[in-house]
Coordinates of C-alpha atoms in Angstrom, one line a residue:
X171 CA 0.0 0.0 0.0
X172 CA 1.4 3.4 -0.9
X173 CA 1.5 5.9 1.9
X174 CA 2.8 8.7 -0.3
X175 CA 1.0 12.0 0.2
X176 CA 0.2 14.5 -2.6
X177 CA 2.9 16.9 -1.4
X178 CA 5.6 14.3 -1.5
X179 CA 4.6 13.3 -5.1
X180 CA 5.0 16.9 -6.2
X181 CA 8.4 17.0 -4.4
X182 CA 9.5 13.9 -6.3
X183 CA 8.4 15.4 -9.6
X184 CA 10.2 18.7 -8.9
X185 CA 13.3 16.5 -8.3
X186 CA 12.7 14.8 -11.7
X187 CA 12.3 18.1 -13.5
X188 CA 15.4 19.6 -11.8
X189 CA 17.5 16.6 -12.7
X190 CA 16.3 16.8 -16.3
X191 CA 17.3 20.5 -16.6
X192 CA 20.7 19.9 -15.1
X193 CA 21.3 17.0 -17.5
X194 CA 20.3 19.2 -20.4
X195 CA 22.6 22.0 -19.3
X196 CA 25.5 19.7 -18.9
X197 CA 25.0 18.4 -22.5
X198 CA 24.7 21.8 -24.0
X199 CA 21.0 21.3 -25.0
X200 CA 19.8 24.5 -23.3
X201 CA 21.5 27.8 -24.3
X202 CA 22.3 30.3 -21.6
X203 CA 23.3 28.4 -18.4
X204 CA 22.8 31.5 -16.3
X205 CA 19.2 31.9 -17.5
X206 CA 18.6 28.3 -16.8
X207 CA 19.9 28.6 -13.3
X208 CA 17.5 31.5 -12.6
X209 CA 14.5 29.5 -13.9
X210 CA 12.6 27.7 -11.3
X211 CA 10.8 25.3 -13.7
X212 CA 12.3 22.3 -15.5
X213 CA 13.1 22.4 -19.2
X214 CA 11.2 19.7 -21.1
X215 CA 13.2 17.3 -23.3
X216 CA 12.2 17.7 -27.0
X217 CA 10.4 14.5 -28.0
X218 CA 12.0 14.6 -31.4
X219 CA 15.6 15.0 -30.1
X220 CA 17.5 13.7 -27.1
X221 CA 21.2 13.6 -26.1
X222 CA 23.3 11.1 -28.0
X223 CA 22.7 7.6 -26.7
X224 CA 19.4 8.5 -24.9
X225 CA 15.7 8.6 -25.8
X226 CA 13.0 11.0 -24.9
X227 CA 10.2 9.5 -22.7
X228 CA 7.1 11.1 -21.3
X229 CA 6.7 10.3 -17.6
X230 CA 3.4 10.7 -15.7
X231 CA 3.3 9.8 -11.9
X232 CA -0.2 9.4 -10.5
X233 CA -2.3 12.7 -10.9
X234 CA 0.7 15.0 -11.3
X235 CA 1.4 16.7 -14.6
X236 CA 3.5 14.7 -17.1
X237 CA 7.2 15.6 -17.6
X238 CA 9.5 14.6 -20.4
X239 CA 12.8 13.0 -19.5
X240 CA 15.8 11.6 -21.4
X241 CA 16.8 8.1 -20.5
X242 CA 19.0 5.3 -21.7
X243 CA 17.2 3.2 -24.4
X244 CA 15.7 -0.1 -23.6
X245 CA 15.7 0.6 -19.8
X246 CA 13.0 -1.0 -17.8
X247 CA 10.4 1.5 -16.6
X248 CA 10.8 0.5 -13.0
X249 CA 14.5 1.4 -13.2
X250 CA 13.6 4.7 -14.8
X251 CA 11.5 5.6 -11.8
X252 CA 14.0 4.3 -9.2
X253 CA 16.6 6.5 -10.8
X254 CA 14.4 9.5 -10.1
X255 CA 13.5 8.6 -6.5
X256 CA 10.0 7.5 -7.2
X257 CA 8.9 4.6 -5.0
X258 CA 7.0 1.8 -6.6
X259 CA 5.4 -1.0 -4.5
X260 CA 3.9 -4.3 -5.5
X261 CA 0.3 -2.9 -5.6
X262 CA 1.1 -0.1 -8.1
X263 CA 0.5 -0.3 -11.8
X264 CA 3.3 0.6 -14.1
X265 CA 2.2 1.0 -17.7
X266 CA 4.0 1.8 -20.9
X267 CA 2.0 3.3 -23.8
X268 CA 3.5 3.1 -27.3
X269 CA 1.8 4.5 -30.4
X270 CA -1.5 4.8 -28.5
X271 CA -1.6 1.3 -27.0
X272 CA -0.3 -0.3 -23.9
X273 CA 2.6 -2.8 -24.3
X274 CA 3.4 -5.8 -22.1
X275 CA 6.2 -8.2 -21.3
X276 CA 9.7 -7.5 -22.7
X277 CA 8.2 -4.8 -25.0
X278 CA 7.9 -2.6 -21.8
X279 CA 11.6 -1.7 -22.2
X280 CA 11.2 2.0 -23.0
X281 CA 11.8 3.4 -26.5
X282 CA 11.9 6.9 -27.9
X283 CA 8.4 8.5 -27.7
X284 CA 7.0 6.1 -25.1
X285 CA 4.8 7.3 -22.2
X286 CA 5.5 5.7 -18.9
X287 CA 2.6 6.0 -16.5
X288 CA 2.6 5.1 -12.8
X289 CA -0.9 4.4 -11.3
X290 CA -0.7 4.6 -7.5
X291 CA -2.8 1.7 -6.1
X292 CA -4.0 1.9 -2.6
X293 CA -6.1 -0.8 -0.8
X294 CA -8.1 0.0 2.2
X295 CA -9.6 -2.6 4.5
X296 CA -12.9 -1.5 6.0
X297 CA -15.2 -3.1 8.6
X298 CA -18.8 -2.1 9.1
X299 CA -21.9 -3.5 10.8
X300 CA -25.1 -4.2 8.8
X301 CA -28.5 -5.1 10.2
X302 CA -30.1 -8.5 9.6
X303 CA -33.8 -8.3 9.1
X304 CA -35.7 -10.0 11.9
X305 CA -38.8 -11.0 10.0
X306 CA -42.1 -12.3 11.3
X307 CA -43.2 -15.8 12.4
X308 CA -46.9 -16.4 12.5
X309 CA -48.2 -19.2 14.7
X310 CA -51.7 -20.5 14.2
X311 CA -53.6 -21.0 17.4
X312 CA -57.1 -21.9 18.6
X313 CA -56.6 -19.8 21.7
X314 CA -57.7 -16.7 19.7
X315 CA -60.8 -16.2 17.6
X316 CA -60.3 -16.9 13.9
X317 CA -58.5 -14.0 12.2
X318 CA -57.5 -12.3 15.4
X319 CA -53.8 -11.5 15.8
X320 CA -51.7 -11.1 18.9
X321 CA -48.0 -10.3 19.3
X322 CA -46.5 -12.9 21.6
X323 CA -42.9 -11.7 21.3
X324 CA -41.3 -8.6 19.8
X325 CA -38.6 -9.1 17.3
X326 CA -35.0 -7.9 17.2
X327 CA -32.8 -7.2 14.2
X328 CA -29.6 -9.2 14.0
X329 CA -26.1 -7.8 13.3
X330 CA -23.6 -8.8 10.7
X331 CA -20.0 -7.6 10.5
X332 CA -18.8 -7.1 6.9
X333 CA -15.1 -6.8 6.1
X334 CA -14.4 -5.4 2.6
X335 CA -11.4 -4.3 0.6
X336 CA -11.6 -1.1 -1.4
X337 CA -9.2 -0.4 -4.2
X338 CA -8.2 3.1 -5.3
X339 CA -6.3 4.2 -8.4
X340 CA -4.7 7.6 -8.0
X341 CA -7.1 8.3 -5.2
X342 CA -10.3 7.3 -7.1
X343 CA -12.3 4.2 -6.0
X344 CA -12.3 1.5 -8.7
X345 CA -13.3 -1.7 -6.8
X346 CA -15.2 -2.9 -3.8
X347 CA -14.9 -6.5 -2.7
X348 CA -16.3 -8.2 0.4
X349 CA -13.8 -10.5 1.9
X350 CA -15.7 -11.8 5.0
X351 CA -19.1 -11.8 6.6
X352 CA -19.6 -12.7 10.2
X353 CA -22.9 -12.9 12.1
X354 CA -22.4 -11.0 15.4
X355 CA -26.0 -11.4 16.6
X356 CA -28.7 -13.7 15.3
X357 CA -32.0 -12.0 14.4
X358 CA -35.0 -12.8 16.6
X359 CA -38.2 -12.9 14.6
X360 CA -41.4 -11.2 15.8
X361 CA -43.8 -13.9 16.9
X362 CA -47.4 -13.3 16.1
X363 CA -50.3 -15.6 17.1
X364 CA -53.1 -15.9 14.6
X365 CA -56.4 -17.3 15.5
X366 CA -57.9 -20.0 13.3
X367 CA -60.4 -22.8 13.3
X368 CA -59.1 -25.9 15.0
X369 CA -57.0 -28.1 12.9
X370 CA -56.7 -31.9 12.7
X371 CA -55.4 -34.2 15.3
X372 CA -53.6 -37.3 13.9
X373 CA -55.5 -40.5 14.7
X374 CA -58.8 -38.7 15.6
X375 CA -59.9 -37.0 12.4
X376 CA -61.6 -40.0 10.8
X377 CA -63.9 -40.7 13.7
X378 CA -67.7 -39.9 13.8
X379 CA -67.6 -36.8 16.0
X380 CA -71.1 -35.7 14.9
X381 CA -72.5 -39.0 16.2
X382 CA -70.7 -38.6 19.6
X383 CA -72.0 -35.0 19.9
X384 CA -75.5 -36.1 19.0
X385 CA -75.4 -38.7 21.7
X386 CA -73.8 -36.6 24.4
X387 CA -75.6 -33.3 23.9
X388 CA -78.1 -33.6 21.1
X389 CA -75.6 -31.8 18.9
X390 CA -76.0 -28.6 20.9
X391 CA -72.7 -26.7 21.5
X392 CA -74.4 -24.6 24.3
X393 CA -75.7 -27.5 26.2
X394 CA -75.3 -27.4 30.0
X395 CA -75.8 -30.3 32.4
X396 CA -76.6 -29.4 36.0
X397 CA -74.0 -32.0 37.1
X398 CA -71.2 -29.8 35.7
X399 CA -70.8 -30.9 32.1
X400 CA -70.8 -28.5 29.2
X401 CA -71.1 -28.3 25.4
X402 CA -71.1 -30.7 22.5
X403 CA -69.0 -33.4 24.2
X404 CA -70.1 -32.7 27.8
X405 CA -66.7 -31.6 29.2
X406 CA -66.2 -30.9 32.9
X407 CA -64.1 -27.8 33.5
X408 CA -61.0 -29.7 34.7
X409 CA -60.9 -32.0 31.7
X410 CA -61.5 -29.0 29.3
X411 CA -58.5 -27.2 30.7
X412 CA -56.3 -30.3 30.6
X413 CA -56.5 -30.2 26.8
X414 CA -55.8 -26.5 26.5
X415 CA -59.2 -25.0 26.8
X416 CA -59.9 -21.8 28.6
X417 CA -63.2 -20.4 30.1
X418 CA -66.2 -22.7 30.0
X419 CA -66.5 -25.4 27.3
X420 CA -69.9 -24.3 26.0
X421 CA -68.6 -20.7 25.5
X422 CA -66.1 -22.0 22.8
X423 CA -67.0 -22.4 19.2
X424 CA -68.2 -25.7 17.8
X425 CA -64.9 -26.1 16.0
X426 CA -62.8 -25.5 19.1
X427 CA -64.9 -28.0 21.1
X428 CA -64.4 -30.6 18.5
X429 CA -60.6 -29.9 18.5
X430 CA -60.4 -30.3 22.3
X431 CA -62.4 -33.5 22.1
X432 CA -60.0 -34.9 19.5
X433 CA -57.0 -34.0 21.8
X434 CA -58.7 -35.8 24.7
X435 CA -59.3 -38.8 22.5
X436 CA -55.7 -38.8 21.4
X437 CA -54.6 -39.1 25.1
X438 CA -57.3 -41.2 26.6
X439 CA -59.3 -42.9 23.9
X440 CA -63.1 -43.5 24.3
X441 CA -62.9 -43.7 28.1
X442 CA -64.1 -40.1 28.7
X443 CA -67.4 -41.0 27.1
X444 CA -68.3 -44.4 28.6
X445 CA -71.8 -44.5 27.2
X446 CA -71.5 -42.7 23.8
X447 CA -67.9 -43.4 23.0
X448 CA -68.8 -46.6 21.1
X449 CA -70.3 -44.3 18.3
X450 CA -66.9 -42.9 17.3

């Protein structure tokens, strides 16, 4: 990862430009050495001419203005930058453009007129938390009237930690990649009870419940026996509550009474109805 600041990049390029001007003066390329010494800017190398044994190359480092330098022919671009004090690490991209296209491999040895371009690549690792939707779980129940809803437990969102790698080219974001996801807290769904008509009870659905009800109460869901028995199937209060009923049996719907009777049959068979149980 490059830790170079913008000011340090400008400093490096001023050094490149100064070195170029000095080389040009020494070789007699720039008339008027005194004038050159007074100038604070570097003299660009003419792309059509270069000192004997050297070639003119255009050098661009990151977002700084390009400069033209004279270098030995066929030098590797990395050596060119090293010679001018420009640090290049393993993440950076070093490109050579020749005649409008990028070259690769051994062709990257610089030639006259090439453009050497250094793209500073920075990778930043980021960590952030993202919520996990809790969702809703509905639970059918005969404890509520059909269609009625009741929140039995509030939900809570979960939390996920996301680790990502962001890549920047010359300070501009070019890539975002998630490298790890970890659940920090599992979501807890909201639990909602929804009233519905009683459902089936395995082993009891195929029996003749209408016949049993007719025998026990004449098929009247509001039947009350003075001895303490109620509804279609003549439940006493203790038995009714043992199978999940609440209140009094004859206050429940016909469907709920049948459901509770099926649950009673599943646990005790015909014995709760010693006279009429034979009709099941």
